[in-house]
Amino acid sequence: MKKAFIAIGSVAAMSIALTGCSGSTTGGALGSGDSLVVITSQAPWNPAYDAVVKAYEEETGVDVDLRPFPNPDVKTQVLNDAQTGNHTFDVYQVNEVDLAQLNDSGILMPFTEAKAGYTLDPEIFTYNNVTNWNSETRSFSADGDVTSLPLMGNLQVLMYRTDIYDDLGLSVPTTWDETIANGQAMIDADAARYGYVQRYQGIPGAPGVTYDFAGLLHGVGGSFFVDEGSDWTPAFNTPEALEAARDFRELAKLGPADPKAVGQAEAIAAMQGGDAGQLDVVAAAASSMNDESSSNVVGKVGYAVLPGAASATGLWNLALPADLPEDRRELAVDFIDWVTSEHGMEIFAEAGGIPTRDDAYDADGLSAETSAYLDVVRESAPTAVGPFRFTFITEFLTVSEPIIAAIAAGDVSPEDGMAQLQEQVTQVVEDAGYPMG
């Protein structure tokens, strides 16, 4: 593997004062001549991460060997590293959907084992406790150990055409019923080809259409399970789940004729091309709406908290290998703390990333266009939900993806689809050995 080249211009060094009330103090571990090997994914936000890493190197004298891999290969590399015990990486980058499995397998080290007395910086968003793993309940909870910190704060937001809203006198929706009504009004007025677009394409084993459905389900008061951590009985046989399924089908009717053909890229393109009046998508796609080289709606897109205020998270987190040698641990923790500090996250935000701490959203270098959607992300973070944080995630998604996609397409009724999910997910939970009832 070759060292990645930093693909962004120079970043001016800034002085920092890391808070002393958290684990973010450097503790004297940083110094010229030290080096770290850090795995990362190949993603559109890599330039923003590169900017943070470059600033870290300039200000600490520590060299970082940042090694990028395609997204699906990052987990494979982490697993290989853990199983072989080669200690290739000092810091792991973990997709949120893999955190439960890696924690449950003992592959990640609690930060207190690497740095005595470590505490979480209160400015960091925990996104419903994604930072803390409880090994007894095999779930994330506030009383668990800190085993990772969020790096990329991606979550769902609502995008809408401000010009169409103004022309038709529409209000920004706070419920899914209002969203459906707005979309139908756009179609009736011939103001937009599609009144609403989101991802309806199923990807068995991966969070595709289930991810978009999760935000809607939680937004109407539902959930996948009765109580994660104590009662893992599937909750698809509830009035809330049925309401969500019906709304999901109604939203799909406002979009392309073949919902199953609409993945995330197609949904984004529909808004960029001027066909869609409303879009539910991850916040990372917001900047593309003002890209004059690919967007026909520059300056015409507004951003709002997802109806129901329960955005599904899609995070990347930084973590420590469980068997990292003692002489590497404090340096690795300090790197993670530096990257997720106010200073590090301000650089990240100014370069196009989505920060994971509250105070970084006040960065002076943010453009008005960037602040427009980051303000919505900041507002959404405290009520965001993490719907895919369990060890049987692959088996769950293998079941959920085709069924939810079929509901959106009208191939299966909401009632039948929810009944199928209740039965099949119950079997998945039983096989995984989680408590129900």
CSV table of C-alpha atoms in Angstrom, one decimal:
chain,number,residue,atom,x,y,z
A,1,MET,CA,0.0,0.0,0.0
A,2,LYS,CA,1.2,3.4,-0.9
A,3,LYS,CA,1.1,6.6,1.1
A,4,ALA,CA,-1.8,8.8,0.0
A,5,PHE,CA,-1.0,12.2,-1.5
A,6,ILE,CA,-2.7,15.1,0.2
A,7,ALA,CA,-5.0,16.4,-2.5
A,8,ILE,CA,-5.7,19.9,-1.3
A,9,GLY,CA,-3.8,23.2,-1.1
A,10,SER,CA,-1.9,24.4,1.9
A,11,VAL,CA,-3.8,25.2,5.0
A,12,ALA,CA,-2.6,28.0,7.2
A,13,ALA,CA,-1.5,26.9,10.6
A,14,MET,CA,-3.6,28.2,13.4
A,15,SER,CA,-2.9,28.2,17.2
A,16,ILE,CA,-5.2,25.9,19.2
A,17,ALA,CA,-6.2,25.5,22.8
A,18,LEU,CA,-7.7,22.1,23.3
A,19,THR,CA,-10.2,21.9,26.1
A,20,GLY,CA,-8.9,20.6,29.4
A,21,CYS,CA,-12.2,19.2,30.6
A,22,SER,CA,-12.2,16.3,28.1
A,23,GLY,CA,-9.8,13.7,26.7
A,24,SER,CA,-8.7,16.2,24.0
A,25,THR,CA,-5.6,17.4,25.7
A,26,THR,CA,-2.4,16.3,23.9
A,27,GLY,CA,-0.7,15.3,27.2
A,28,GLY,CA,2.7,15.8,25.6
A,29,ALA,CA,2.4,12.7,23.4
A,30,LEU,CA,2.9,14.6,20.1
A,31,GLY,CA,6.3,15.4,18.8
A,32,SER,CA,8.5,15.8,15.7
A,33,GLY,CA,9.7,12.4,14.4
A,34,ASP,CA,6.5,10.5,15.5
A,35,SER,CA,4.4,8.9,12.8
A,36,LEU,CA,1.0,7.2,12.5
A,37,VAL,CA,-0.6,4.9,9.9
A,38,VAL,CA,-4.3,5.7,9.5
A,39,ILE,CA,-6.8,3.9,7.2
A,40,THR,CA,-9.5,5.9,5.5
A,41,SER,CA,-12.2,5.4,2.9
A,42,GLN,CA,-12.3,6.8,-0.6
A,43,ALA,CA,-15.1,9.3,-0.4
A,44,PRO,CA,-16.1,12.7,-1.8
A,45,TRP,CA,-15.2,14.4,1.5
A,46,ASN,CA,-11.6,13.1,1.4
A,47,PRO,CA,-10.2,16.5,0.5
A,48,ALA,CA,-11.7,17.9,3.7
A,49,TYR,CA,-10.1,15.1,5.8
A,50,ASP,CA,-6.8,15.6,3.9
A,51,ALA,CA,-6.9,19.3,4.9
A,52,VAL,CA,-7.3,18.4,8.6
A,53,VAL,CA,-4.5,15.8,8.4
A,54,LYS,CA,-2.2,18.2,6.7
A,55,ALA,CA,-2.8,20.9,9.4
A,56,TYR,CA,-2.3,18.3,12.1
A,57,GLU,CA,1.1,17.3,10.6
A,58,GLU,CA,2.2,21.0,10.3
A,59,GLU,CA,1.2,21.9,13.8
A,60,THR,CA,2.5,18.7,15.6
A,61,GLY,CA,5.4,17.5,13.6
A,62,VAL,CA,3.8,14.0,13.5
A,63,ASP,CA,3.8,12.3,10.1
A,64,VAL,CA,0.5,10.6,9.0
A,65,ASP,CA,0.5,7.8,6.5
A,66,LEU,CA,-3.1,8.1,5.4
A,67,ARG,CA,-4.1,5.0,3.4
A,68,PRO,CA,-7.3,5.2,1.4
A,69,PHE,CA,-9.4,2.2,0.3
A,70,PRO,CA,-12.7,1.9,-1.5
A,71,ASN,CA,-15.5,2.1,1.0
A,72,PRO,CA,-16.4,-1.7,1.0
A,73,ASP,CA,-12.8,-2.6,1.5
A,74,VAL,CA,-12.2,-0.6,4.6
A,75,LYS,CA,-13.9,-3.1,6.8
A,76,THR,CA,-12.1,-6.0,5.2
A,77,GLN,CA,-8.7,-4.3,5.8
A,78,VAL,CA,-9.7,-3.6,9.5
A,79,LEU,CA,-10.7,-7.2,10.0
A,80,ASN,CA,-7.6,-8.5,8.4
A,81,ASP,CA,-5.5,-6.2,10.5
A,82,ALA,CA,-7.2,-7.4,13.7
A,83,GLN,CA,-7.1,-11.1,12.9
A,84,THR,CA,-3.5,-11.1,11.8
A,85,GLY,CA,-2.3,-8.9,14.7
A,86,ASN,CA,0.2,-7.2,12.3
A,87,HIS,CA,-0.7,-3.7,13.8
A,88,THR,CA,-0.6,-2.2,10.4
A,89,PHE,CA,-2.9,0.6,11.4
A,90,ASP,CA,-2.7,2.8,14.5
A,91,VAL,CA,-6.2,4.3,13.9
A,92,TYR,CA,-9.2,2.6,12.4
A,93,GLN,CA,-11.9,4.4,10.4
A,94,VAL,CA,-15.2,2.6,10.8
A,95,ASN,CA,-18.5,2.9,9.0
A,96,GLU,CA,-21.4,3.3,11.4
A,97,VAL,CA,-23.1,0.1,10.2
A,98,ASP,CA,-20.0,-1.9,11.2
A,99,LEU,CA,-19.5,-0.4,14.7
A,100,ALA,CA,-21.6,-2.9,16.5
A,101,GLN,CA,-20.0,-5.9,15.0
A,102,LEU,CA,-16.5,-4.6,15.6
A,103,ASN,CA,-17.3,-3.7,19.2
A,104,ASP,CA,-19.0,-7.0,19.9
A,105,SER,CA,-16.0,-8.9,18.5
A,106,GLY,CA,-13.6,-7.1,20.8
A,107,ILE,CA,-11.8,-5.5,17.9
A,108,LEU,CA,-12.0,-1.9,19.2
A,109,MET,CA,-10.3,-0.6,22.3
A,110,PRO,CA,-12.1,1.5,24.9
A,111,PHE,CA,-10.3,4.9,25.0
A,112,THR,CA,-9.8,4.7,28.8
A,113,GLU,CA,-7.5,1.7,28.2
A,114,ALA,CA,-5.4,3.8,25.9
A,115,LYS,CA,-5.5,7.0,28.0
A,116,ALA,CA,-6.4,6.8,31.7
A,117,GLY,CA,-9.2,9.0,32.8
A,118,TYR,CA,-10.4,9.7,29.2
A,119,THR,CA,-13.7,11.6,29.0
A,120,LEU,CA,-15.8,12.6,26.1
A,121,ASP,CA,-15.6,16.3,25.0
A,122,PRO,CA,-19.2,17.6,25.6
A,123,GLU,CA,-19.1,19.6,22.4
A,124,ILE,CA,-19.0,16.4,20.3
A,125,PHE,CA,-22.4,15.2,19.1
A,126,THR,CA,-22.9,11.6,20.3
A,127,TYR,CA,-25.7,11.0,17.8
A,128,ASN,CA,-27.8,8.9,20.2
A,129,ASN,CA,-24.7,7.4,22.0
A,130,VAL,CA,-22.8,6.0,18.9
A,131,THR,CA,-19.6,6.8,20.9
A,132,ASN,CA,-20.4,4.5,23.8
A,133,TRP,CA,-20.6,0.7,23.6
A,134,ASN,CA,-22.2,-1.4,26.4
A,135,SER,CA,-20.7,-4.8,26.1
A,136,GLU,CA,-23.3,-6.3,28.5
A,137,THR,CA,-26.3,-5.3,26.5
A,138,ARG,CA,-24.5,-5.5,23.2
A,139,SER,CA,-25.8,-2.0,22.3
A,140,PHE,CA,-24.9,1.7,22.4
A,141,SER,CA,-25.8,3.6,25.5
A,142,ALA,CA,-24.6,6.5,27.6
A,143,ASP,CA,-23.3,4.2,30.3
A,144,GLY,CA,-21.0,2.3,27.9
A,145,ASP,CA,-17.3,2.7,27.2
A,146,VAL,CA,-16.1,5.3,24.7
A,147,THR,CA,-14.8,3.2,21.8
A,148,SER,CA,-15.0,5.7,18.9
A,149,LEU,CA,-15.5,9.3,18.0
A,150,PRO,CA,-17.5,10.5,15.0
A,151,LEU,CA,-15.5,11.9,12.1
A,152,MET,CA,-18.0,12.7,9.4
A,153,GLY,CA,-21.5,13.8,10.6
A,154,ASN,CA,-23.6,12.8,7.6
A,155,LEU,CA,-27.3,12.6,8.2
A,156,GLN,CA,-30.6,13.2,6.3
A,157,VAL,CA,-32.0,16.6,5.4
A,158,LEU,CA,-34.9,17.8,3.3
A,159,MET,CA,-34.1,19.8,0.3
A,160,TYR,CA,-36.7,21.8,-1.6
A,161,ARG,CA,-37.1,24.2,-4.4
A,162,THR,CA,-37.5,27.7,-2.9
A,163,ASP,CA,-38.7,29.2,-6.1
A,164,ILE,CA,-41.5,26.7,-6.4
A,165,TYR,CA,-42.4,27.0,-2.8
A,166,ASP,CA,-42.7,30.8,-3.2
A,167,ASP,CA,-44.7,30.6,-6.4
A,168,LEU,CA,-47.2,28.2,-4.8
A,169,GLY,CA,-47.3,29.7,-1.4
A,170,LEU,CA,-46.1,26.4,0.3
A,171,SER,CA,-44.7,26.2,3.8
A,172,VAL,CA,-41.7,24.1,4.8
A,173,PRO,CA,-43.2,20.9,6.1
A,174,THR,CA,-42.7,19.5,9.6
A,175,THR,CA,-44.7,16.3,9.1
A,176,TRP,CA,-44.7,13.7,6.3
A,177,ASP,CA,-48.4,14.4,5.5
A,178,GLU,CA,-47.5,18.0,4.8
A,179,THR,CA,-44.6,16.9,2.6
A,180,ILE,CA,-46.9,14.7,0.6
A,181,ALA,CA,-49.4,17.5,0.2
A,182,ASN,CA,-46.6,19.9,-1.0
A,183,GLY,CA,-45.5,17.4,-3.5
A,184,GLN,CA,-48.9,16.8,-4.9
A,185,ALA,CA,-49.5,20.6,-5.1
A,186,MET,CA,-46.4,20.9,-7.3
A,187,ILE,CA,-47.5,18.2,-9.7
A,188,ASP,CA,-51.1,19.6,-9.9
A,189,ALA,CA,-49.7,23.0,-10.7
A,190,ASP,CA,-47.2,21.5,-13.3
A,191,ALA,CA,-44.5,23.2,-11.3
A,192,ALA,CA,-42.2,20.2,-11.1
A,193,ARG,CA,-42.0,16.8,-12.9
A,194,TYR,CA,-41.7,15.1,-9.6
A,195,GLY,CA,-43.2,16.3,-6.3
A,196,TYR,CA,-40.8,14.2,-4.2
A,197,VAL,CA,-37.7,12.0,-4.9
A,198,GLN,CA,-35.7,9.8,-2.6
A,199,ARG,CA,-33.8,6.5,-2.8
A,200,TYR,CA,-36.1,3.5,-3.4
A,201,GLN,CA,-33.6,1.1,-4.8
A,202,GLY,CA,-33.0,-1.9,-2.7
A,203,ILE,CA,-29.4,-3.1,-2.1
A,204,PRO,CA,-29.6,-6.5,-0.2
A,205,GLY,CA,-27.1,-6.4,2.7
A,206,ALA,CA,-26.4,-2.7,2.5
A,207,PRO,CA,-28.4,0.3,3.8
A,208,GLY,CA,-30.1,1.6,0.7
A,209,VAL,CA,-33.9,2.1,0.7
A,210,THR,CA,-34.0,1.0,4.3
A,211,TYR,CA,-31.9,4.0,5.3
A,212,ASP,CA,-34.4,6.4,3.7
A,213,PHE,CA,-37.3,4.6,5.2
A,214,ALA,CA,-35.7,4.7,8.7
A,215,GLY,CA,-36.0,8.5,8.9
A,216,LEU,CA,-39.6,8.4,8.0
A,217,LEU,CA,-40.4,5.5,10.4
A,218,HIS,CA,-38.8,7.3,13.4
A,219,GLY,CA,-40.3,10.6,12.3
A,220,VAL,CA,-43.8,9.2,12.9
A,221,GLY,CA,-42.9,7.7,16.2
A,222,GLY,CA,-41.9,4.2,15.1
A,223,SER,CA,-38.7,2.1,15.3
A,224,PHE,CA,-37.3,-1.1,14.0
A,225,PHE,CA,-37.4,-2.7,17.5
A,226,VAL,CA,-39.3,-2.3,20.7
A,227,ASP,CA,-36.3,-1.3,22.8
A,228,GLU,CA,-32.8,-1.7,21.5
A,229,GLY,CA,-30.7,-2.9,24.4
A,230,SER,CA,-33.4,-4.7,26.3
A,231,ASP,CA,-36.2,-5.9,24.0
A,232,TRP,CA,-35.2,-6.6,20.4
A,233,THR,CA,-38.7,-7.7,19.4
A,234,PRO,CA,-39.3,-6.3,15.8
A,235,ALA,CA,-41.8,-3.4,15.8
A,236,PHE,CA,-43.1,-3.6,12.2
A,237,ASN,CA,-46.6,-4.8,13.4
A,238,THR,CA,-47.3,-1.4,15.0
A,239,PRO,CA,-49.6,1.4,13.9
A,240,GLU,CA,-46.6,3.7,13.5
A,241,ALA,CA,-44.8,1.3,11.2
A,242,LEU,CA,-47.9,0.8,9.0
A,243,GLU,CA,-48.3,4.6,8.8
A,244,ALA,CA,-44.7,5.0,7.7
A,245,ALA,CA,-45.1,2.3,5.1
A,246,ARG,CA,-48.2,3.9,3.6
A,247,ASP,CA,-46.5,7.3,3.6
A,248,PHE,CA,-43.5,5.8,1.9
A,249,ARG,CA,-45.7,4.5,-0.9
A,250,GLU,CA,-47.4,7.8,-1.3
A,251,LEU,CA,-44.1,9.6,-1.6
A,252,ALA,CA,-42.9,7.1,-4.2
A,253,LYS,CA,-46.0,7.9,-6.3
A,254,LEU,CA,-44.8,11.5,-6.5
A,255,GLY,CA,-41.6,10.4,-8.1
A,256,PRO,CA,-40.4,8.5,-11.2
A,257,ALA,CA,-42.6,5.8,-12.6
A,258,ASP,CA,-40.2,3.0,-11.7
A,259,PRO,CA,-39.2,3.7,-8.0
A,260,LYS,CA,-36.9,0.7,-7.9
A,261,ALA,CA,-34.6,2.3,-10.5
A,262,VAL,CA,-34.0,5.3,-8.2
A,263,GLY,CA,-30.8,5.0,-6.2
A,264,GLN,CA,-29.1,7.9,-4.3
A,265,ALA,CA,-27.3,9.1,-7.4
A,266,GLU,CA,-30.5,9.2,-9.5
A,267,ALA,CA,-32.4,11.0,-6.7
A,268,ILE,CA,-29.7,13.7,-6.5
A,269,ALA,CA,-29.6,14.1,-10.2
A,270,ALA,CA,-33.3,14.6,-10.4
A,271,MET,CA,-33.0,17.6,-8.1
A,272,GLN,CA,-29.9,19.0,-9.8
A,273,GLY,CA,-31.6,18.7,-13.2
A,274,GLY,CA,-34.6,20.7,-12.1
A,275,ASP,CA,-37.1,17.7,-12.2
A,276,ALA,CA,-37.7,17.3,-8.5
A,277,GLY,CA,-39.4,19.8,-6.2
A,278,GLN,CA,-38.4,18.0,-3.0
A,279,LEU,CA,-35.6,15.7,-2.1
A,280,ASP,CA,-34.7,13.6,1.0
A,281,VAL,CA,-31.0,12.9,0.9
A,282,VAL,CA,-27.8,12.9,3.0
A,283,ALA,CA,-26.4,16.3,3.9
A,284,ALA,CA,-23.2,15.5,2.0
A,285,ALA,CA,-25.0,16.0,-1.2
A,286,ALA,CA,-26.1,19.5,-0.4
A,287,SER,CA,-23.0,21.2,-1.8
A,288,SER,CA,-23.6,19.7,-5.2
A,289,MET,CA,-26.8,21.7,-5.6
A,290,ASN,CA,-24.8,24.9,-6.0
A,291,ASP,CA,-22.2,23.4,-8.3
A,292,GLU,CA,-22.6,25.4,-11.5
A,293,SER,CA,-20.9,22.7,-13.6
A,294,SER,CA,-23.6,20.1,-12.7
A,295,SER,CA,-26.6,21.8,-11.3
A,296,ASN,CA,-29.5,23.6,-13.0
A,297,VAL,CA,-30.9,24.8,-9.7
A,298,VAL,CA,-28.0,26.9,-8.3
A,299,GLY,CA,-29.5,29.3,-5.7
A,300,LYS,CA,-32.9,27.7,-5.8
A,301,VAL,CA,-32.6,25.0,-3.2
A,302,GLY,CA,-33.5,25.4,0.4
A,303,TYR,CA,-32.7,23.0,3.3
A,304,ALA,CA,-34.8,22.0,6.3
A,305,VAL,CA,-34.8,19.5,9.1
A,306,LEU,CA,-36.3,16.2,7.9
A,307,PRO,CA,-40.1,16.0,8.7
A,308,GLY,CA,-40.5,14.4,12.1
A,309,ALA,CA,-37.0,15.6,13.1
A,310,ALA,CA,-35.6,12.1,13.2
A,311,SER,CA,-32.8,12.1,10.6
A,312,ALA,CA,-31.0,8.7,10.1
A,313,THR,CA,-27.3,9.0,10.7
A,314,GLY,CA,-24.7,7.8,8.2
A,315,LEU,CA,-21.5,8.3,10.1
A,316,TRP,CA,-17.8,7.4,9.8
A,317,ASN,CA,-16.0,7.1,13.1
A,318,LEU,CA,-12.4,6.9,14.3
A,319,ALA,CA,-11.4,4.1,16.7
A,320,LEU,CA,-8.5,2.3,18.2
A,321,PRO,CA,-7.3,-1.3,17.4
A,322,ALA,CA,-7.9,-3.4,20.5
A,323,ASP,CA,-4.4,-4.8,20.5
A,324,LEU,CA,-2.5,-1.6,19.6
A,325,PRO,CA,0.9,-1.7,21.3
A,326,GLU,CA,1.1,0.4,24.5
A,327,ASP,CA,3.7,2.7,23.0
A,328,ARG,CA,1.3,3.7,20.2
A,329,ARG,CA,-1.9,4.2,22.1
A,330,GLU,CA,-1.6,7.7,23.5
A,331,LEU,CA,-0.4,9.1,20.2
A,332,ALA,CA,-3.3,7.4,18.4
A,333,VAL,CA,-5.8,8.9,20.9
A,334,ASP,CA,-4.3,12.3,20.6
A,335,PHE,CA,-4.6,12.2,16.8
A,336,ILE,CA,-8.3,11.3,17.1
A,337,ASP,CA,-8.8,14.1,19.6
A,338,TRP,CA,-7.0,16.6,17.4
A,339,VAL,CA,-9.0,15.7,14.3
A,340,THR,CA,-12.3,16.0,16.3
A,341,SER,CA,-11.3,19.1,18.2
A,342,GLU,CA,-12.9,22.5,17.5
A,343,HIS,CA,-9.9,23.5,15.5
A,344,GLY,CA,-9.8,20.3,13.5
A,345,MET,CA,-13.5,20.2,12.8
A,346,GLU,CA,-13.5,23.9,11.7
A,347,ILE,CA,-10.9,23.1,9.1
A,348,PHE,CA,-13.0,20.1,8.1
A,349,ALA,CA,-16.1,22.2,7.7
A,350,GLU,CA,-14.4,25.0,5.8
A,351,ALA,CA,-13.0,22.4,3.4
A,352,GLY,CA,-16.4,20.8,2.7
A,353,GLY,CA,-16.8,18.2,5.5
A,354,ILE,CA,-19.7,17.9,7.9
A,355,PRO,CA,-18.4,18.5,11.4
A,356,THR,CA,-19.3,16.3,14.4
A,357,ARG,CA,-19.2,18.9,17.2
A,358,ASP,CA,-21.4,21.8,17.9
A,359,ASP,CA,-18.9,24.6,18.3
A,360,ALA,CA,-17.3,23.9,14.8
A,361,TYR,CA,-20.5,25.1,13.1
A,362,ASP,CA,-19.5,28.6,14.0
A,363,ALA,CA,-16.3,28.6,12.0
A,364,ASP,CA,-15.5,32.0,10.5
A,365,GLY,CA,-14.5,30.6,7.1
A,366,LEU,CA,-17.8,29.0,6.1
A,367,SER,CA,-19.5,30.5,3.0
A,368,ALA,CA,-23.2,31.5,3.1
A,369,GLU,CA,-24.0,28.6,0.8
A,370,THR,CA,-22.3,26.1,3.1
A,371,SER,CA,-23.8,27.6,6.3
A,372,ALA,CA,-27.3,27.3,4.8
A,373,TYR,CA,-27.2,23.5,4.9
A,374,LEU,CA,-24.8,23.1,7.8
A,375,ASP,CA,-27.2,25.1,10.0
A,376,VAL,CA,-29.9,22.5,9.3
A,377,VAL,CA,-27.5,19.6,10.0
A,378,ARG,CA,-26.6,21.2,13.3
A,379,GLU,CA,-30.2,21.6,14.3
A,380,SER,CA,-30.9,18.0,13.3
A,381,ALA,CA,-28.0,16.4,15.1
A,382,PRO,CA,-29.4,16.3,18.7
A,383,THR,CA,-32.5,14.3,17.6
A,384,ALA,CA,-30.9,12.2,14.9
A,385,VAL,CA,-31.3,8.4,15.2
A,386,GLY,CA,-28.9,5.6,14.4
A,387,PRO,CA,-31.1,2.8,13.0
A,388,PHE,CA,-28.4,0.4,12.0
A,389,ARG,CA,-26.4,-0.3,15.1
A,390,PHE,CA,-26.6,-4.0,15.8
A,391,THR,CA,-24.4,-7.0,15.0
A,392,PHE,CA,-26.9,-8.7,12.7
A,393,ILE,CA,-27.1,-5.7,10.4
A,394,THR,CA,-26.2,-7.6,7.2
A,395,GLU,CA,-28.9,-10.2,7.8
A,396,PHE,CA,-31.4,-7.5,8.7
A,397,LEU,CA,-30.7,-5.5,5.5
A,398,THR,CA,-30.8,-8.7,3.3
A,399,VAL,CA,-34.4,-9.0,4.5
A,400,SER,CA,-35.5,-5.4,4.7
A,401,GLU,CA,-34.1,-4.0,1.4
A,402,PRO,CA,-36.2,-6.0,-1.1
A,403,ILE,CA,-39.4,-5.8,0.9
A,404,ILE,CA,-39.2,-2.0,1.5
A,405,ALA,CA,-38.3,-1.4,-2.2
A,406,ALA,CA,-41.3,-3.5,-3.2
A,407,ILE,CA,-43.6,-1.4,-0.9
A,408,ALA,CA,-42.3,1.8,-2.6
A,409,ALA,CA,-42.9,0.3,-6.0
A,410,GLY,CA,-46.4,-0.9,-5.2
A,411,ASP,CA,-45.5,-4.5,-5.7
A,412,VAL,CA,-46.4,-5.3,-2.1
A,413,SER,CA,-49.0,-3.5,0.0
A,414,PRO,CA,-47.8,-1.7,3.1
A,415,GLU,CA,-49.8,-4.1,5.2
A,416,ASP,CA,-48.3,-7.2,3.6
A,417,GLY,CA,-44.8,-5.7,3.6
A,418,MET,CA,-44.8,-4.9,7.3
A,419,ALA,CA,-46.2,-8.4,8.1
A,420,GLN,CA,-43.3,-10.0,6.1
A,421,LEU,CA,-40.8,-7.8,7.8
A,422,GLN,CA,-42.2,-8.7,11.3
A,423,GLU,CA,-41.9,-12.4,10.6
A,424,GLN,CA,-38.6,-12.5,8.8
A,425,VAL,CA,-36.7,-10.0,11.1
A,426,THR,CA,-38.0,-11.9,14.1
A,427,GLN,CA,-36.1,-15.0,12.8
A,428,VAL,CA,-33.0,-12.9,12.2
A,429,VAL,CA,-33.0,-11.6,15.8
A,430,GLU,CA,-33.6,-15.1,17.1
A,431,ASP,CA,-30.6,-16.4,15.1
A,432,ALA,CA,-28.5,-13.6,16.4
A,433,GLY,CA,-29.3,-14.5,20.0
A,434,TYR,CA,-30.7,-11.1,21.1
A,435,PRO,CA,-33.4,-11.0,23.8
A,436,MET,CA,-37.1,-10.4,22.8
A,437,GLY,CA,-40.1,-9.8,25.0
